[in-house]
Tab-separated table of C-alpha atoms in Angstrom:
chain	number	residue	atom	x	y	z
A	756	UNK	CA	-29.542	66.096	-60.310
A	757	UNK	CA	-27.306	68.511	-58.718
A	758	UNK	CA	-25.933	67.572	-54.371
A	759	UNK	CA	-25.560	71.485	-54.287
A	760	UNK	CA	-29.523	72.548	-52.900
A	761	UNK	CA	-27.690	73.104	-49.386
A	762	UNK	CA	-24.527	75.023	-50.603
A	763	UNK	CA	-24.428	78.537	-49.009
A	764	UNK	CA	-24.546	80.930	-51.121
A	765	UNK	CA	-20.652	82.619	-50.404
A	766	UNK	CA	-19.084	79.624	-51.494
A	767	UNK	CA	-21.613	78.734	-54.041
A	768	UNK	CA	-20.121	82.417	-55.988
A	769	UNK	CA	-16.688	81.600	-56.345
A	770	UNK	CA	-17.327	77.892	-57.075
A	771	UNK	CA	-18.956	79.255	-59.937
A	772	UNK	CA	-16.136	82.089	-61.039
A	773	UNK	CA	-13.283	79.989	-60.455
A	774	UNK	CA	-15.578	76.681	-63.319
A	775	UNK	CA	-15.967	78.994	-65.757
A	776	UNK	CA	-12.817	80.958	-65.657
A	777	UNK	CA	-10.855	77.620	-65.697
A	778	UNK	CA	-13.462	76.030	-68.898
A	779	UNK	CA	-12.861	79.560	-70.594
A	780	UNK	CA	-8.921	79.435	-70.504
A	781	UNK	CA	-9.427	75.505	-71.564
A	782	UNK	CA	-11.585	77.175	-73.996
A	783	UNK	CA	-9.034	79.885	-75.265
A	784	UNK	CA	-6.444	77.785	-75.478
A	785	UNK	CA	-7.385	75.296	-77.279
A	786	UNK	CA	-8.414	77.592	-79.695
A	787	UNK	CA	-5.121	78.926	-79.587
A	788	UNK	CA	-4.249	75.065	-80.653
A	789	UNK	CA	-6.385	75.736	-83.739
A	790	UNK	CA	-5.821	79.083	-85.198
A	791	UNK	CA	-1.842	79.906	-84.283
A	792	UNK	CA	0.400	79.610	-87.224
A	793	UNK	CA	3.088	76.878	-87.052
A	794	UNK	CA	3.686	74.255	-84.770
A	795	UNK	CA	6.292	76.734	-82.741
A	796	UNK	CA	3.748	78.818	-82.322
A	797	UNK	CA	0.947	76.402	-81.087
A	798	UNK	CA	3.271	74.702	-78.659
A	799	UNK	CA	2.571	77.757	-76.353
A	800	UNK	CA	-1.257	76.853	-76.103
A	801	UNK	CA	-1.684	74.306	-73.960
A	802	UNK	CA	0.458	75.847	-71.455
A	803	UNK	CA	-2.291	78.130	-70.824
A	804	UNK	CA	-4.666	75.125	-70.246
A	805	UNK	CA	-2.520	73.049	-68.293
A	806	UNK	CA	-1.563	76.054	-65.953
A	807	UNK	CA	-4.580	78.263	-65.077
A	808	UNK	CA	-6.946	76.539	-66.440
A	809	UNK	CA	-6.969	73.197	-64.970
A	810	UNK	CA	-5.976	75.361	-61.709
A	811	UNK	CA	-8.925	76.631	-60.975
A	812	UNK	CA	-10.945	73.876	-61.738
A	813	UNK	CA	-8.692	72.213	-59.268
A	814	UNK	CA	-9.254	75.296	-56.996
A	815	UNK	CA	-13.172	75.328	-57.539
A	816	UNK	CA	-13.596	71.227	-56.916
A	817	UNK	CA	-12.111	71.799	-53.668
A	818	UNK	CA	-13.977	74.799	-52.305
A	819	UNK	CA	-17.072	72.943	-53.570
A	820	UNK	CA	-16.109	69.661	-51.954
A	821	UNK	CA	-14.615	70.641	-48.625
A	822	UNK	CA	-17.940	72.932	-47.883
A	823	UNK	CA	-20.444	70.151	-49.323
A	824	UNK	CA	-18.396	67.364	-46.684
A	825	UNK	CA	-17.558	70.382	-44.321
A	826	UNK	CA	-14.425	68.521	-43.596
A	827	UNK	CA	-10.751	70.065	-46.159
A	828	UNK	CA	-10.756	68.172	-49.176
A	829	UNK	CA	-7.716	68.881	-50.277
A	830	UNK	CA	-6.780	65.345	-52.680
A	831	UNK	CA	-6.962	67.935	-55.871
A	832	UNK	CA	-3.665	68.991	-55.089
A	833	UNK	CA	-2.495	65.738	-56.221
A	834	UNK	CA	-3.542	66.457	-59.718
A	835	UNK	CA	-2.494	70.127	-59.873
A	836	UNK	CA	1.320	69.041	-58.603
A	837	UNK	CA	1.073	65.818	-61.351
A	838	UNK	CA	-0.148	68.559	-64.031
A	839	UNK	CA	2.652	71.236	-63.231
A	840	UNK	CA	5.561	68.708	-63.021
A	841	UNK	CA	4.478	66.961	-66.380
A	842	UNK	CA	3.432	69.811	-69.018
A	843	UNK	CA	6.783	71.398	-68.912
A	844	UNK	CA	8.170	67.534	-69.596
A	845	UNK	CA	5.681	66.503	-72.787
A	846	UNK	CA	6.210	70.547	-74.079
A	847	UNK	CA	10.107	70.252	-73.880
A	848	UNK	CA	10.097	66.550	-75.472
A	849	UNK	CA	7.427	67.495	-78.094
A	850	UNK	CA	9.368	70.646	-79.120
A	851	UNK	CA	12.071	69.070	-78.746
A	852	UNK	CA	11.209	66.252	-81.414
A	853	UNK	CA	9.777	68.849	-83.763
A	854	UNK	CA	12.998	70.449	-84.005
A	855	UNK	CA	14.891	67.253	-84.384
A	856	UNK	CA	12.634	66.624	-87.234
A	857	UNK	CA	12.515	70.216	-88.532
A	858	UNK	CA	16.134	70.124	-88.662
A	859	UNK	CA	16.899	66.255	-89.852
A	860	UNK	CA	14.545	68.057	-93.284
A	861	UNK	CA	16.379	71.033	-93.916
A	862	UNK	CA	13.832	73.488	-92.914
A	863	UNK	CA	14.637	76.758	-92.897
A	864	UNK	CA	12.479	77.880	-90.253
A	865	UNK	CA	14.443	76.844	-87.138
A	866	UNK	CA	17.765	77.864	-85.710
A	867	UNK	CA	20.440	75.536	-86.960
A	868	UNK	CA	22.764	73.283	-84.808
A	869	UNK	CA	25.479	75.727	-83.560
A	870	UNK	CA	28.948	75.323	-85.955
A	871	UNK	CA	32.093	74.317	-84.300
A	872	UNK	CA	32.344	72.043	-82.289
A	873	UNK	CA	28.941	70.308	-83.881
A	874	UNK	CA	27.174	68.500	-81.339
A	875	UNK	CA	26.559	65.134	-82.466
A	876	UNK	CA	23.042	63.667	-81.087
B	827	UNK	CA	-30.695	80.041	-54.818
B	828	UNK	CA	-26.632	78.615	-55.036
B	829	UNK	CA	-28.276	75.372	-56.924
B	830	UNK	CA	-29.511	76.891	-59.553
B	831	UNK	CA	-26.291	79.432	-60.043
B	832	UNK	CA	-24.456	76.647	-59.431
B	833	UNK	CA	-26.004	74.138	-62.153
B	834	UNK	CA	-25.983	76.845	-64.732
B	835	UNK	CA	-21.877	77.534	-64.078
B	836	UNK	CA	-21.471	73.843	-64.181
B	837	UNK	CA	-23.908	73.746	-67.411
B	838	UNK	CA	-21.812	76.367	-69.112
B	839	UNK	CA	-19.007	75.020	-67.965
B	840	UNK	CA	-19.444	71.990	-69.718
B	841	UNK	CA	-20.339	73.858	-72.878
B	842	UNK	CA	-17.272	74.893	-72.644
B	843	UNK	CA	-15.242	72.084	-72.004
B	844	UNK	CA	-16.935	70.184	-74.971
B	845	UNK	CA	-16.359	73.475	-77.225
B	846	UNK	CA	-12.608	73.127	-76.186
B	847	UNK	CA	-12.376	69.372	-76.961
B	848	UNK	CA	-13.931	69.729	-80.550
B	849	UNK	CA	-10.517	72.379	-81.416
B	850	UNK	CA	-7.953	69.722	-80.584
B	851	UNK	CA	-10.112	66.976	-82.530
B	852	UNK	CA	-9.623	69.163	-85.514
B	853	UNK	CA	-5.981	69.438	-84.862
B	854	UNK	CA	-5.530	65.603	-84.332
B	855	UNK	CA	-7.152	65.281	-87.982
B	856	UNK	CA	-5.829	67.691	-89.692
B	857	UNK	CA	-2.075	67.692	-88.976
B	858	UNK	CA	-0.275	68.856	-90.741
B	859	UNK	CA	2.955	67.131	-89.359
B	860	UNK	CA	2.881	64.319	-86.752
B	861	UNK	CA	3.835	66.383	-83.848
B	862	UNK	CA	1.089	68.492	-83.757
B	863	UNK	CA	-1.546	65.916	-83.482
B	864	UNK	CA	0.848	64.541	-80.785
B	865	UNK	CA	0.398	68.079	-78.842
B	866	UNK	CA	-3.293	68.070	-79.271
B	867	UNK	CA	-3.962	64.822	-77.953
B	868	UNK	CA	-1.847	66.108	-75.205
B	869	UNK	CA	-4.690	68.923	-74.851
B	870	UNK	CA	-7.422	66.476	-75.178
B	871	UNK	CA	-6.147	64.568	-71.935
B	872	UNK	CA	-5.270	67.658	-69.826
B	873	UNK	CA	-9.329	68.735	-71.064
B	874	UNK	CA	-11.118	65.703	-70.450
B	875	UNK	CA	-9.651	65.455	-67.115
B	876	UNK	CA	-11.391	68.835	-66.766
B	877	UNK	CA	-14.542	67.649	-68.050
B	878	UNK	CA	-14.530	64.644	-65.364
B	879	UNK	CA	-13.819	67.440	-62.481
B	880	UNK	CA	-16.899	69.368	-63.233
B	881	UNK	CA	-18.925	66.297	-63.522
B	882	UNK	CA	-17.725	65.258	-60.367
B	883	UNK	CA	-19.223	68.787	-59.328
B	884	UNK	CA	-22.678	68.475	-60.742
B	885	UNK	CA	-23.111	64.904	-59.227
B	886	UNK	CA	-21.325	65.707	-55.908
B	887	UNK	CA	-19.207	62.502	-56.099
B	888	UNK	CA	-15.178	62.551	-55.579
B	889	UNK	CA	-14.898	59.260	-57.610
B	890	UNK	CA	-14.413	61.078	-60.478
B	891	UNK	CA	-11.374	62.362	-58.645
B	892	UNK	CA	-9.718	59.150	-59.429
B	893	UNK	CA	-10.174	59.045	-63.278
B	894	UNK	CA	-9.043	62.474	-63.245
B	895	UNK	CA	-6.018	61.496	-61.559
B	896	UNK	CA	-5.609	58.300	-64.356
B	897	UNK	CA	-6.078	60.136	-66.986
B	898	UNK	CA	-3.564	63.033	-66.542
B	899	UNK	CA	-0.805	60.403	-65.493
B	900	UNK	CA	-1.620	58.168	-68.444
B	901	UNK	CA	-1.907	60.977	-70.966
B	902	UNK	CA	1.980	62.056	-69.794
B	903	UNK	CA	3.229	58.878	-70.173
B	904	UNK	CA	1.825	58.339	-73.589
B	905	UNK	CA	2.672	61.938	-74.688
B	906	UNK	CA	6.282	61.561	-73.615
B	907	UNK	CA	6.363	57.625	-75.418
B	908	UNK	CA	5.440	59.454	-78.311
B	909	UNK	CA	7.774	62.399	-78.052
B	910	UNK	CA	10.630	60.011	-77.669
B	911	UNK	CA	9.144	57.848	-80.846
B	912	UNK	CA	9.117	61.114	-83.243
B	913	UNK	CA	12.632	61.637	-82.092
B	914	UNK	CA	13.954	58.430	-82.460
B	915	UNK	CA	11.791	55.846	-84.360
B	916	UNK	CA	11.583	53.658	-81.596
B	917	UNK	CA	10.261	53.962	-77.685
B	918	UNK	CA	12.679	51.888	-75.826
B	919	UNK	CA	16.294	52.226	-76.863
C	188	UNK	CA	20.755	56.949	-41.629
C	189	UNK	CA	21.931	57.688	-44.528
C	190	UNK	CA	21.531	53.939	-46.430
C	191	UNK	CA	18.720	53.662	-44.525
C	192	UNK	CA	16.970	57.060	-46.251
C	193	UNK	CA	18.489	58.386	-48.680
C	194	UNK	CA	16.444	60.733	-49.836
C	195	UNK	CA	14.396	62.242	-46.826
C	196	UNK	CA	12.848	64.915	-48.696
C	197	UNK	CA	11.298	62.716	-51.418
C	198	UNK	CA	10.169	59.801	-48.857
C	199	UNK	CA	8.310	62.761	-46.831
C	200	UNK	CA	6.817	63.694	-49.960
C	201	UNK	CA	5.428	60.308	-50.690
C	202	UNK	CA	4.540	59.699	-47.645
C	203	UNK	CA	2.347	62.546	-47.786
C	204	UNK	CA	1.070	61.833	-51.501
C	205	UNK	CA	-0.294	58.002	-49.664
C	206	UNK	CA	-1.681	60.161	-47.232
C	207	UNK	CA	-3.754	62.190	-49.116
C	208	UNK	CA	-4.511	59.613	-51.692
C	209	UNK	CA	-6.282	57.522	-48.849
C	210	UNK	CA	-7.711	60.640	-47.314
C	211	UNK	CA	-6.891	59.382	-43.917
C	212	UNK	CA	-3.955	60.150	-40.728
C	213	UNK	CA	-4.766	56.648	-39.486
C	214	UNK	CA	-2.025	54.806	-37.931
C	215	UNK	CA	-2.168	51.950	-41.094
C	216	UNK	CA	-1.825	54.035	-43.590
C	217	UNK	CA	0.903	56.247	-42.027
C	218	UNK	CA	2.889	52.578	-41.695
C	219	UNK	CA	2.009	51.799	-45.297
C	220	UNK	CA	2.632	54.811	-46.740
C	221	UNK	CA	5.757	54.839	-45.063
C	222	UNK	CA	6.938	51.489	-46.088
C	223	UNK	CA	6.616	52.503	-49.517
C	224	UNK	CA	8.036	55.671	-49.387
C	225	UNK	CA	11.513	54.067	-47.513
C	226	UNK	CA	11.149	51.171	-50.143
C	227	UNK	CA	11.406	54.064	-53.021
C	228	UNK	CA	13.737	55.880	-51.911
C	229	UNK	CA	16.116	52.265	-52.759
C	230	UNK	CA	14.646	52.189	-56.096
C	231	UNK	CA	16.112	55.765	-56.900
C	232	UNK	CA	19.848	54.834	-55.336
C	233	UNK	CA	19.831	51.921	-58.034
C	234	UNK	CA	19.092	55.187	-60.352
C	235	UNK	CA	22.136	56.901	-59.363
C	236	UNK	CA	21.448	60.710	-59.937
C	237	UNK	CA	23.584	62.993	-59.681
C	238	UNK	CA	23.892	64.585	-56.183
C	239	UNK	CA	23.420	68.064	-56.330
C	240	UNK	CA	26.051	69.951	-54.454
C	241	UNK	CA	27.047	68.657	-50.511
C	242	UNK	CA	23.929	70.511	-48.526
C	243	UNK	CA	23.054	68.730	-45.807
C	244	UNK	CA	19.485	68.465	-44.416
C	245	UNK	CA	20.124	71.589	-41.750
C	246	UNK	CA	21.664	73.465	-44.720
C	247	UNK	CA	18.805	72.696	-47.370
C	248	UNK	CA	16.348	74.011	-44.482
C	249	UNK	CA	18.240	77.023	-43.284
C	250	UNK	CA	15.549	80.060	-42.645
C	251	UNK	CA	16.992	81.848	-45.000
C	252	UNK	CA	16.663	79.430	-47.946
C	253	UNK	CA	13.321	78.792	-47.415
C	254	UNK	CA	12.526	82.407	-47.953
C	255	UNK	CA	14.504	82.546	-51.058
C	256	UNK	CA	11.712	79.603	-51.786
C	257	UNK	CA	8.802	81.108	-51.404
C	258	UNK	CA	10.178	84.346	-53.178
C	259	UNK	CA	10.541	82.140	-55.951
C	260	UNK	CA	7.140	80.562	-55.538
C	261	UNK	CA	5.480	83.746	-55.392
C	262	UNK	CA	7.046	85.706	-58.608
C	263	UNK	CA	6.284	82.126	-60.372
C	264	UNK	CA	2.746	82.854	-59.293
C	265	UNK	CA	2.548	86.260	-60.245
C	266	UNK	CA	4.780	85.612	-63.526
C	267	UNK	CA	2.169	82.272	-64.902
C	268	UNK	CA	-1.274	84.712	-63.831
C	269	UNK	CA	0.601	87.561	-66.219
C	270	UNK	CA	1.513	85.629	-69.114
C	271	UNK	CA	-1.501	83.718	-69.321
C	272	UNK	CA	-3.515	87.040	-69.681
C	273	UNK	CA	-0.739	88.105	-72.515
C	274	UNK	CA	-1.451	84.676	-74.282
C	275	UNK	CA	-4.719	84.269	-74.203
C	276	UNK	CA	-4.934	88.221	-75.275
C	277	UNK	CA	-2.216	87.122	-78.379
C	278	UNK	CA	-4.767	84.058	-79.023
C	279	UNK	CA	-8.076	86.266	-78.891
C	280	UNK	CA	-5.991	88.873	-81.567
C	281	UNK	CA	-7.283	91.720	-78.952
C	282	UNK	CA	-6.030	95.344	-80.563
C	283	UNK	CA	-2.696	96.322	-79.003
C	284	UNK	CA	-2.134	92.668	-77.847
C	285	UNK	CA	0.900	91.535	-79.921
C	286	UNK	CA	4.416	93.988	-80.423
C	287	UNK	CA	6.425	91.428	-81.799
C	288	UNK	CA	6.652	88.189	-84.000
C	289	UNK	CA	7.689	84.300	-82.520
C	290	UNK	CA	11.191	83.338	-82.593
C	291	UNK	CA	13.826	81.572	-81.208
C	292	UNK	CA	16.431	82.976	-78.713
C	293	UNK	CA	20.140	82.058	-77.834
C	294	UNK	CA	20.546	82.984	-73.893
C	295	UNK	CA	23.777	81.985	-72.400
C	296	UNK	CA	23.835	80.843	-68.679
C	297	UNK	CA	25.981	80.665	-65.412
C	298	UNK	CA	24.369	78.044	-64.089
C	299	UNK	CA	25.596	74.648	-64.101
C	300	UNK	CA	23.750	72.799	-61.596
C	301	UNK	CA	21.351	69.998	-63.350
C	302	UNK	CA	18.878	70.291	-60.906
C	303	UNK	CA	18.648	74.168	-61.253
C	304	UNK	CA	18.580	74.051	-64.863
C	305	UNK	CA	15.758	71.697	-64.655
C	306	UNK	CA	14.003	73.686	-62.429
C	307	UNK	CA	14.661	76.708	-65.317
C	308	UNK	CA	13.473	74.395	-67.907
C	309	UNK	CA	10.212	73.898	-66.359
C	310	UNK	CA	9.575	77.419	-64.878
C	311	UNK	CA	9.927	78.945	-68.012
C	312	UNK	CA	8.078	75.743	-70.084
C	313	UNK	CA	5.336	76.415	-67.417
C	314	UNK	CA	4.923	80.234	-68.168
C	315	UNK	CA	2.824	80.149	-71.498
C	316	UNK	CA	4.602	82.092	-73.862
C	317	UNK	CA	8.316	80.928	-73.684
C	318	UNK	CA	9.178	77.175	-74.162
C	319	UNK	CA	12.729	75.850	-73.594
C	320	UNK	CA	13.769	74.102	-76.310
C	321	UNK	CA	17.727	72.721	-76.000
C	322	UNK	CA	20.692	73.400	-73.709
C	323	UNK	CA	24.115	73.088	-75.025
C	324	UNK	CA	26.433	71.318	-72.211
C	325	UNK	CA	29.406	72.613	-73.974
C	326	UNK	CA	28.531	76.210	-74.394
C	327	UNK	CA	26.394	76.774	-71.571
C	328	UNK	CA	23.633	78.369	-73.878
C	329	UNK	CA	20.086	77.710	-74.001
C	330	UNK	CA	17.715	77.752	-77.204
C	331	UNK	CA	14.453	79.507	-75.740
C	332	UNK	CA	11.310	80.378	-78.305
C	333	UNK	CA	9.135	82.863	-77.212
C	334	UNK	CA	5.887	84.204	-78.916
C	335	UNK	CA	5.768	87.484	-78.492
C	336	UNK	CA	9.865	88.248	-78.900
C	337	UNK	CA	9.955	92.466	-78.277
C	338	UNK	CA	13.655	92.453	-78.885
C	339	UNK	CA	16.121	89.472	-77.840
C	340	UNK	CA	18.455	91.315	-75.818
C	341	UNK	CA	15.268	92.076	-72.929
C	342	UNK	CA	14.483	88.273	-72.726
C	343	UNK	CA	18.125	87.563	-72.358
C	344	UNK	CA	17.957	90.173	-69.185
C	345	UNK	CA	14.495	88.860	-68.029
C	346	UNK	CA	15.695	85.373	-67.691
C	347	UNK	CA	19.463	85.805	-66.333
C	348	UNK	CA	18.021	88.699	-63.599
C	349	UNK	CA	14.677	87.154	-62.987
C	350	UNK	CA	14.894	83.457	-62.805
C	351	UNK	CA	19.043	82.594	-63.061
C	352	UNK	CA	20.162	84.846	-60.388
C	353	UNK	CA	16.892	83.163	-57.703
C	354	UNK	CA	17.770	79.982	-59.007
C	355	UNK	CA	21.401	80.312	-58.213
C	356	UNK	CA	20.853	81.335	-54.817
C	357	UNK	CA	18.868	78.272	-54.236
C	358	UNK	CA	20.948	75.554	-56.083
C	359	UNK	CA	24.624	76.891	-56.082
């Protein structure tokens, strides 16, 4: 099942490392996504996914494949630039949205819009 | 030697991965307000284009590459459609 | 030149996106990828952006600059490895990992350049722990929330020394 029989054994270590400290992060933060308190809180979760974690995944998949193919793989890049310039986008919009909506019902739990001159939206 | 380290890693990695999805599947059903299910399901794409990396390590095959790649650039597009719906009501103005 | 390609830095980087998308420096898909990347750059003149400052290409390139770059890249780096060890330790409720509660933040800025506060937004998005949340055009202040908030007046320092003052070297 596994291509890997002829990997040698120096990259075969940090292939390793690099899988399952990038599916524990995944791991912690979605976790993170389930226990924090509020969605204010939570919003800082997937950053940690979406940063590290899919990072070293990324890093791992192209030690693996540019030993296996002895030749640089290096096409995973493309994913970890796509990843980096859109999280900070979908977190700014989402929070942003949530506080639109936080503030169009009175909540008392966010900042509200700064007094004179009110912005209007 | 390195295939058998190697296949457990990507085993546990898996574990993992799967362990990982099941959190923002709770969050997606449970709420409470619309955008945090909108924030998991952002989680669930950045995961499960995770999941298809290490299975494209523990067959050896880049094609998984590719849906990788798919599924992170449709999962931003649909996150920020919906950001912009919660804000506004509607997608296009 | 210049209505020919009009943005030279983002054709290169498309060009080189093709390129490593078909995994090949053969002569087709450098004229391919290059037709596309020329043929983009029109689509984003009928965007009209707004031009950020008057560099030209020798000044955007100057030695110096791209130092102050990869400074920038590096304490990024450094900055997203630290904070994801101080979120994941907030997540995991380790002893000792936590001083303070959430909470939003009021920072005012210098910085007017769009392209440098977008680059702002998304360093600090990026680093788990703070998110950027609105910017006020007419005050020049930016609503920040940050889990673990130690006292308001050292994350108003850490992002006007560490980040504003880089940022403003690059884009001002």
């Amino acid at each position: 099942m596994m291509a890997a029989a002829d990997l040698p054994l120096w990259a075969a270590v940090p292939v390793a490392l690099l899988l399952l400290l990038g599916s524990g992060l995944a791991l912690i933060g979605s976790i993170g996504l389930m226990r924090l308190g509020g969605f204010y809180d939570r919003v800082h979760a997937p950053a940690v996914v979406s940063t590290l974690g899919i990072g070293s995944v990324l890093l791992g998949s192209m030690l693996y494949f540019s030993v296996l193919q002895t030749r640089f793989v290096l096409h995973e890049i493309l994913i970890g630039a796509f990843v980096v310039l859109t999280t900070p986008v979908t977190l700014m919009l989402l929070t942003r949205a949530a506080l639109y909506r936080d503030r169009r019902d009175g909540s008392d739990e966010v900042p509200p819009l700064p007094d004179p001159p009110p912005r209007d939206e | 030697m390195s295939a058998t380290l190697l296949g457990w890693a990507v085993l546990a990695a898996q574990i993992m991965l799967a362990a990982a999805m099941a959190c923002p599947l709770w969050r997606v059903l449970r709420g409470p307000r619309a955008q945090d299910r909108v924030l998991a399901l952002d989680t669930l794409y950045v995961i499960s284009a995770m999941l298809l990396l290490v299975f494209g390590i523990r067959t050896g095959s880049t094609h998984y590459f590719e849906a990788a790649l798919l599924i992170t650039l449709l999962g931003f597009v649909a996150t920020a459609a919906l950001a912009k719906f919660l804000m506004r009501g509607e997608v296009i103005e | 030149m210049r209505r020919l390609l009009p943005y030279p830095l983002l054709a290169a980087a498309l060009l080189l996106l093709w390129l490593l998308l078909q995994e090949s420096l053969s002569p087709a898909a450098f004229v391919l990828g290059s037709v596309l990347a020329v043929a983009c750059g029109f689509v984003f003149v009928a965007l009209r952006l707004p031009r950020s400052g008057s560099r030209t290409l020798a000044m955007r390139f100057a030695p110096g600059r791209l130092m102050a770059l990869a400074a920038l890249l590096r304490d990024v780096a450094v900055e997203v490895l630290r904070s994801n060890n101080a979120v994941a330790r907030i997540i995991l409720q380790l002893p000792g990992a936590r001083s303070g509660r959430s909470g939003f933040v009021v920072i005012p800025l210098d910085m007017r350049d769009p392209y440098g506060l977008a680059a702002l937004a998304c360093i600090l998005t990026a680093t788990p722990g703070t998110v950027w949340v609105d910017y006020n055009a007419a005050r020049g202040t930016m609503l920040l929330h940050v889990l673990d908030m130690i006292d308001e007046e050292q994350w108003v320092r850490i992002v006007k020394d560490k980040w504003e003052r880089q940022l403003m070297n690059l884009f001002e």
